[in-house]
PDB file of C-alpha atoms in Angstrom:
ATOM      1  CA  MET A   1       6.328 -10.683  38.477  1.00 64.00           C
ATOM      2  CA  ASN A   2       9.503 -12.205  39.820  1.00 88.00           C
ATOM      3  CA  LEU A   3      12.901 -10.664  39.341  1.00 87.00           C
ATOM      4  CA  ARG A   4      14.147 -13.308  36.913  1.00 88.00           C
ATOM      5  CA  VAL A   5      11.133 -12.865  34.609  1.00 85.00           C
ATOM      6  CA  GLU A   6      11.556  -9.086  34.681  1.00 92.00           C
ATOM      7  CA  LYS A   7      15.249  -9.394  33.855  1.00 93.00           C
ATOM      8  CA  THR A   8      14.528 -11.784  30.977  1.00 93.00           C
ATOM      9  CA  LYS A   9      11.901  -9.452  29.517  1.00 95.00           C
ATOM     10  CA  ARG A  10      14.223  -6.476  29.893  1.00 96.00           C
ATOM     11  CA  ASN A  11      16.989  -8.407  28.095  1.00 96.00           C
ATOM     12  CA  ILE A  12      14.604  -9.334  25.272  1.00 97.00           C
ATOM     13  CA  ILE A  13      13.444  -5.734  24.932  1.00 97.00           C
ATOM     14  CA  ASN A  14      16.973  -4.324  25.022  1.00 97.00           C
ATOM     15  CA  ALA A  15      18.162  -6.849  22.442  1.00 97.00           C
ATOM     16  CA  PHE A  16      15.225  -6.032  20.196  1.00 97.00           C
ATOM     17  CA  LEU A  17      15.682  -2.266  20.521  1.00 96.00           C
ATOM     18  CA  GLY A  18      19.379  -2.568  19.740  1.00 96.00           C
ATOM     19  CA  LEU A  19      18.587  -4.526  16.604  1.00 96.00           C
ATOM     20  CA  ARG A  20      15.630  -2.325  15.685  1.00 94.00           C
ATOM     21  CA  SER A  21      17.783   0.788  15.851  1.00 93.00           C
ATOM     22  CA  ARG A  22      19.952  -0.709  13.109  1.00 93.00           C
ATOM     23  CA  LYS A  23      17.471  -2.497  10.854  1.00 91.00           C
ATOM     24  CA  PRO A  24      13.792  -2.864   9.978  1.00 89.00           C
ATOM     25  CA  ILE A  25      11.504  -5.248  11.836  1.00 89.00           C
ATOM     26  CA  GLU A  26      11.280  -7.544   8.837  1.00 91.00           C
ATOM     27  CA  LYS A  27      15.015  -8.229   8.998  1.00 94.00           C
ATOM     28  CA  ILE A  28      15.105  -9.097  12.722  1.00 95.00           C
ATOM     29  CA  THR A  29      14.875 -12.727  13.749  1.00 96.00           C
ATOM     30  CA  ILE A  30      13.946 -14.365  17.029  1.00 96.00           C
ATOM     31  CA  LYS A  31      17.271 -16.185  16.841  1.00 96.00           C
ATOM     32  CA  GLU A  32      19.176 -12.863  16.833  1.00 97.00           C
ATOM     33  CA  ILE A  33      17.167 -11.532  19.762  1.00 97.00           C
ATOM     34  CA  ALA A  34      17.686 -14.756  21.711  1.00 96.00           C
ATOM     35  CA  GLU A  35      21.448 -14.729  21.111  1.00 96.00           C
ATOM     36  CA  ILE A  36      21.846 -11.124  22.234  1.00 96.00           C
ATOM     37  CA  ALA A  37      19.485 -11.557  25.210  1.00 95.00           C
ATOM     38  CA  GLN A  38      21.308 -14.774  26.123  1.00 94.00           C
ATOM     39  CA  ILE A  39      18.153 -16.860  26.182  1.00 96.00           C
ATOM     40  CA  ASN A  40      16.838 -19.650  24.023  1.00 93.00           C
ATOM     41  CA  LYS A  41      14.094 -19.121  21.466  1.00 95.00           C
ATOM     42  CA  ALA A  42      11.552 -20.998  23.604  1.00 95.00           C
ATOM     43  CA  THR A  43      12.030 -18.421  26.362  1.00 95.00           C
ATOM     44  CA  PHE A  44      11.229 -15.639  23.916  1.00 95.00           C
ATOM     45  CA  TYR A  45       7.996 -17.422  22.993  1.00 96.00           C
ATOM     46  CA  LEU A  46       7.010 -17.673  26.668  1.00 94.00           C
ATOM     47  CA  HIS A  47       6.723 -13.888  26.668  1.00 95.00           C
ATOM     48  CA  TYR A  48       5.739 -12.934  23.104  1.00 96.00           C
ATOM     49  CA  HIS A  49       4.015 -14.681  20.205  1.00 96.00           C
ATOM     50  CA  ASP A  50       6.413 -13.219  17.648  1.00 96.00           C
ATOM     51  CA  ILE A  51       8.408 -10.106  16.828  1.00 95.00           C
ATOM     52  CA  TYR A  52       5.246  -8.230  15.888  1.00 94.00           C
ATOM     53  CA  ASP A  53       3.678  -8.980  19.274  1.00 96.00           C
ATOM     54  CA  LEU A  54       6.822  -7.624  20.954  1.00 97.00           C
ATOM     55  CA  THR A  55       6.743  -4.570  18.698  1.00 94.00           C
ATOM     56  CA  GLU A  56       3.078  -3.884  19.350  1.00 94.00           C
ATOM     57  CA  THR A  57       3.591  -4.252  23.104  1.00 96.00           C
ATOM     58  CA  LEU A  58       6.465  -1.763  23.083  1.00 96.00           C
ATOM     59  CA  GLU A  59       4.574   0.666  20.832  1.00 94.00           C
ATOM     60  CA  LYS A  60       1.584   0.643  23.179  1.00 94.00           C
ATOM     61  CA  GLU A  61       3.876   1.224  26.145  1.00 95.00           C
ATOM     62  CA  VAL A  62       5.629   4.211  24.560  1.00 94.00           C
ATOM     63  CA  ILE A  63       2.318   5.747  23.493  1.00 94.00           C
ATOM     64  CA  GLN A  64       0.901   5.298  26.990  1.00 94.00           C
ATOM     65  CA  SER A  65       4.055   6.767  28.468  1.00 93.00           C
ATOM     66  CA  ALA A  66       3.730   9.814  26.196  1.00 91.00           C
ATOM     67  CA  LEU A  67       0.046  10.199  27.064  1.00 92.00           C
ATOM     68  CA  ASN A  68       0.838   9.991  30.787  1.00 91.00           C
ATOM     69  CA  ASN A  69       2.831  13.232  30.443  1.00 87.00           C
ATOM     70  CA  ILE A  70      -0.270  15.127  29.344  1.00 88.00           C
ATOM     71  CA  GLU A  71      -1.810  16.106  32.655  1.00 88.00           C
ATOM     72  CA  HIS A  72      -4.284  18.689  31.333  1.00 84.00           C
ATOM     73  CA  PRO A  73      -5.700  17.392  28.041  1.00 83.00           C
ATOM     74  CA  GLU A  74      -8.813  19.515  28.453  1.00 76.00           C
ATOM     75  CA  SER A  75      -6.647  22.635  28.211  1.00 80.00           C
ATOM     76  CA  VAL A  76      -6.306  22.318  24.432  1.00 77.00           C
ATOM     77  CA  PHE A  77      -8.796  25.146  23.787  1.00 76.00           C
ATOM     78  CA  LYS A  78      -8.576  26.880  27.175  1.00 80.00           C
ATOM     79  CA  ASP A  79      -4.821  27.186  27.630  1.00 81.00           C
ATOM     80  CA  SER A  80      -3.134  26.205  24.388  1.00 77.00           C
ATOM     81  CA  LYS A  81       0.273  27.166  25.751  1.00 79.00           C
ATOM     82  CA  LEU A  82      -0.037  24.603  28.545  1.00 84.00           C
ATOM     83  CA  PHE A  83      -1.390  21.947  26.190  1.00 83.00           C
ATOM     84  CA  THR A  84       1.370  22.551  23.640  1.00 81.00           C
ATOM     85  CA  LYS A  85       4.034  22.436  26.342  1.00 81.00           C
ATOM     86  CA  GLU A  86       2.715  19.136  27.711  1.00 86.00           C
ATOM     87  CA  LEU A  87       2.415  17.733  24.186  1.00 84.00           C
ATOM     88  CA  THR A  88       5.987  18.662  23.315  1.00 80.00           C
ATOM     89  CA  ILE A  89       7.390  17.438  26.628  1.00 83.00           C
ATOM     90  CA  SER A  90       5.579  14.118  26.229  1.00 86.00           C
ATOM     91  CA  ILE A  91       7.172  13.612  22.824  1.00 84.00           C
ATOM     92  CA  PHE A  92      10.592  14.810  24.028  1.00 83.00           C
ATOM     93  CA  ALA A  93      10.561  12.411  26.993  1.00 88.00           C
ATOM     94  CA  ASN A  94       9.854   9.452  24.711  1.00 90.00           C
ATOM     95  CA  GLU A  95      11.721  10.569  21.596  1.00 88.00           C
ATOM     96  CA  PRO A  96      14.463   7.904  21.534  1.00 90.00           C
ATOM     97  CA  LEU A  97      11.956   5.046  21.689  1.00 92.00           C
ATOM     98  CA  ILE A  98       9.579   6.753  19.275  1.00 92.00           C
ATOM     99  CA  ARG A  99      12.367   7.134  16.729  1.00 89.00           C
ATOM    100  CA  ILE A 100      13.395   3.477  17.071  1.00 93.00           C
ATOM    101  CA  LEU A 101       9.970   1.856  17.171  1.00 93.00           C
ATOM    102  CA  PHE A 102       8.197   4.054  14.650  1.00 90.00           C
ATOM    103  CA  GLU A 103      10.886   4.364  12.030  1.00 83.00           C
ATOM    104  CA  GLY A 104      10.529   3.878   8.304  1.00 74.00           C
ATOM    105  CA  ASN A 105       7.168   2.656   7.068  1.00 73.00           C
ATOM    106  CA  ARG A 106       5.803   2.871  10.630  1.00 78.00           C
ATOM    107  CA  SER A 107       6.572   6.568  11.163  1.00 77.00           C
ATOM    108  CA  ASN A 108       2.973   7.743  10.751  1.00 85.00           C
ATOM    109  CA  GLN A 109       1.684   5.022  13.068  1.00 90.00           C
ATOM    110  CA  PHE A 110       2.852   6.802  16.225  1.00 91.00           C
ATOM    111  CA  ILE A 111       1.167  10.112  15.565  1.00 91.00           C
ATOM    112  CA  GLU A 112      -2.094   8.459  14.487  1.00 92.00           C
ATOM    113  CA  LEU A 113      -2.241   6.376  17.675  1.00 93.00           C
ATOM    114  CA  PHE A 114      -1.103   9.335  19.761  1.00 92.00           C
ATOM    115  CA  GLU A 115      -3.866  11.570  18.370  1.00 92.00           C
ATOM    116  CA  LYS A 116      -6.455   8.893  19.098  1.00 93.00           C
ATOM    117  CA  GLY A 117      -5.125   8.591  22.656  1.00 92.00           C
ATOM    118  CA  ILE A 118      -5.184  12.356  23.222  1.00 91.00           C
ATOM    119  CA  THR A 119      -8.761  12.565  21.941  1.00 89.00           C
ATOM    120  CA  GLU A 120      -9.770   9.814  24.379  1.00 90.00           C
ATOM    121  CA  LEU A 121      -7.935  11.609  27.203  1.00 89.00           C
ATOM    122  CA  ILE A 122      -9.762  14.856  26.435  1.00 87.00           C
ATOM    123  CA  LYS A 123     -13.146  13.117  26.382  1.00 86.00           C
ATOM    124  CA  LYS A 124     -12.361  11.376  29.687  1.00 87.00           C
ATOM    125  CA  SER A 125     -11.217  14.608  31.383  1.00 82.00           C
ATOM    126  CA  TYR A 126     -13.849  16.792  29.766  1.00 81.00           C
ATOM    127  CA  PRO A 127     -16.969  14.622  29.212  1.00 81.00           C
ATOM    128  CA  GLU A 128     -18.967  17.466  27.696  1.00 80.00           C
ATOM    129  CA  TYR A 129     -16.326  17.819  24.984  1.00 77.00           C
ATOM    130  CA  ASN A 130     -18.180  17.522  21.723  1.00 79.00           C
ATOM    131  CA  PRO A 131     -15.917  19.155  19.196  1.00 80.00           C
ATOM    132  CA  SER A 132     -17.103  20.768  16.032  1.00 84.00           C
ATOM    133  CA  PRO A 133     -15.438  19.669  12.803  1.00 89.00           C
ATOM    134  CA  GLU A 134     -13.305  22.820  13.000  1.00 86.00           C
ATOM    135  CA  ARG A 135     -12.072  21.963  16.496  1.00 84.00           C
ATOM    136  CA  LYS A 136     -11.278  18.406  15.427  1.00 88.00           C
ATOM    137  CA  MET A 137      -9.216  19.781  12.560  1.00 91.00           C
ATOM    138  CA  ILE A 138      -7.427  22.221  14.857  1.00 87.00           C
ATOM    139  CA  LEU A 139      -6.601  19.460  17.314  1.00 87.00           C
ATOM    140  CA  THR A 140      -5.216  17.325  14.502  1.00 91.00           C
ATOM    141  CA  PHE A 141      -3.207  20.272  13.210  1.00 90.00           C
ATOM    142  CA  LEU A 142      -1.797  20.994  16.679  1.00 87.00           C
ATOM    143  CA  ILE A 143      -0.802  17.385  17.277  1.00 88.00           C
ATOM    144  CA  TYR A 144       0.631  16.630  13.854  1.00 90.00           C
ATOM    145  CA  GLY A 145       2.089  20.095  13.350  1.00 89.00           C
ATOM    146  CA  GLY A 146       3.660  20.189  16.797  1.00 86.00           C
ATOM    147  CA  TYR A 147       5.017  16.663  16.443  1.00 86.00           C
ATOM    148  CA  TYR A 148       6.595  17.064  13.015  1.00 88.00           C
ATOM    149  CA  THR A 149       7.887  20.553  13.770  1.00 88.00           C
ATOM    150  CA  TYR A 150       9.488  19.291  16.954  1.00 84.00           C
ATOM    151  CA  LEU A 151      11.103  16.304  15.217  1.00 83.00           C
ATOM    152  CA  LYS A 152      12.418  18.392  12.349  1.00 88.00           C
ATOM    153  CA  TYR A 153      13.816  21.265  14.406  1.00 90.00           C
ATOM    154  CA  CYS A 154      14.598  19.815  17.865  1.00 84.00           C
ATOM    155  CA  ASP A 155      18.312  20.072  17.089  1.00 86.00           C
ATOM    156  CA  SER A 156      17.841  23.856  17.204  1.00 86.00           C
ATOM    157  CA  GLY A 157      17.081  23.576  20.913  1.00 85.00           C
ATOM    158  CA  VAL A 158      13.965  22.264  22.578  1.00 80.00           C
ATOM    159  CA  GLU A 159      13.096  25.554  24.297  1.00 84.00           C
ATOM    160  CA  ALA A 160      13.336  27.577  21.087  1.00 89.00           C
ATOM    161  CA  VAL A 161      11.198  25.079  19.175  1.00 87.00           C
ATOM    162  CA  LEU A 162       8.677  24.923  22.013  1.00 84.00           C
ATOM    163  CA  LYS A 163       8.278  28.712  21.994  1.00 87.00           C
ATOM    164  CA  ILE A 164       7.587  28.789  18.250  1.00 90.00           C
ATOM    165  CA  ILE A 165       5.118  25.902  18.480  1.00 88.00           C
ATOM    166  CA  GLU A 166       3.358  27.625  21.404  1.00 86.00           C
ATOM    167  CA  LYS A 167       3.063  30.905  19.470  1.00 89.00           C
ATOM    168  CA  CYS A 168       1.669  29.165  16.396  1.00 89.00           C
ATOM    169  CA  SER A 169      -0.755  27.102  18.485  1.00 86.00           C
ATOM    170  CA  SER A 170      -2.034  30.131  20.391  1.00 85.00           C
ATOM    171  CA  ALA A 171      -2.594  32.075  17.179  1.00 87.00           C
ATOM    172  CA  LEU A 172      -4.432  29.149  15.623  1.00 84.00           C
ATOM    173  CA  ILE A 173      -6.691  28.486  18.609  1.00 81.00           C
ATOM    174  CA  GLU A 174      -7.503  32.099  19.540  1.00 79.00           C
ATOM    175  CA  PRO A 175     -10.409  32.526  17.065  1.00 79.00           C
ATOM    176  CA  TYR A 176     -12.029  29.276  18.270  1.00 72.00           C
ATOM    177  CA  LYS A 177     -12.016  29.859  22.041  1.00 67.00           C
TER     178      LYS A 177
END
């Protein structure tokens, strides 16, 4: 991709994220994005079909970025402390974009897609992984519980929240090792 195309896409994305941080998707227009990105509307349409295509592209990128931070997905039942740490770090590293893209009526979308991605990562890294219903529930609990606990209490300090989440995760997983 040439430098000019990359710069144009970056300007579109930055304009969109700036608008998205202030208002819902439904209230954002291509015209606004084009004005802020200093492009014409036709240029926007060269890169994206519509605002929802742009949104979906960015959501997929942030989810993939978060999943890339989980280096040991198979450790969920072997070393829950490591898994929990990687899970929390992956969310922390992508938190600003997650909060912007998955705000409002889209807030549950991130964690649902993230759980699906983690499950696929575990299966890829650990092909013999065939979880029982209990293990599936525990994984869901760890992902959702860790995510919402982190978001709610991250202002208390990431390290402190991480330690509590790790303790809870270890206690939950211990009987199912």
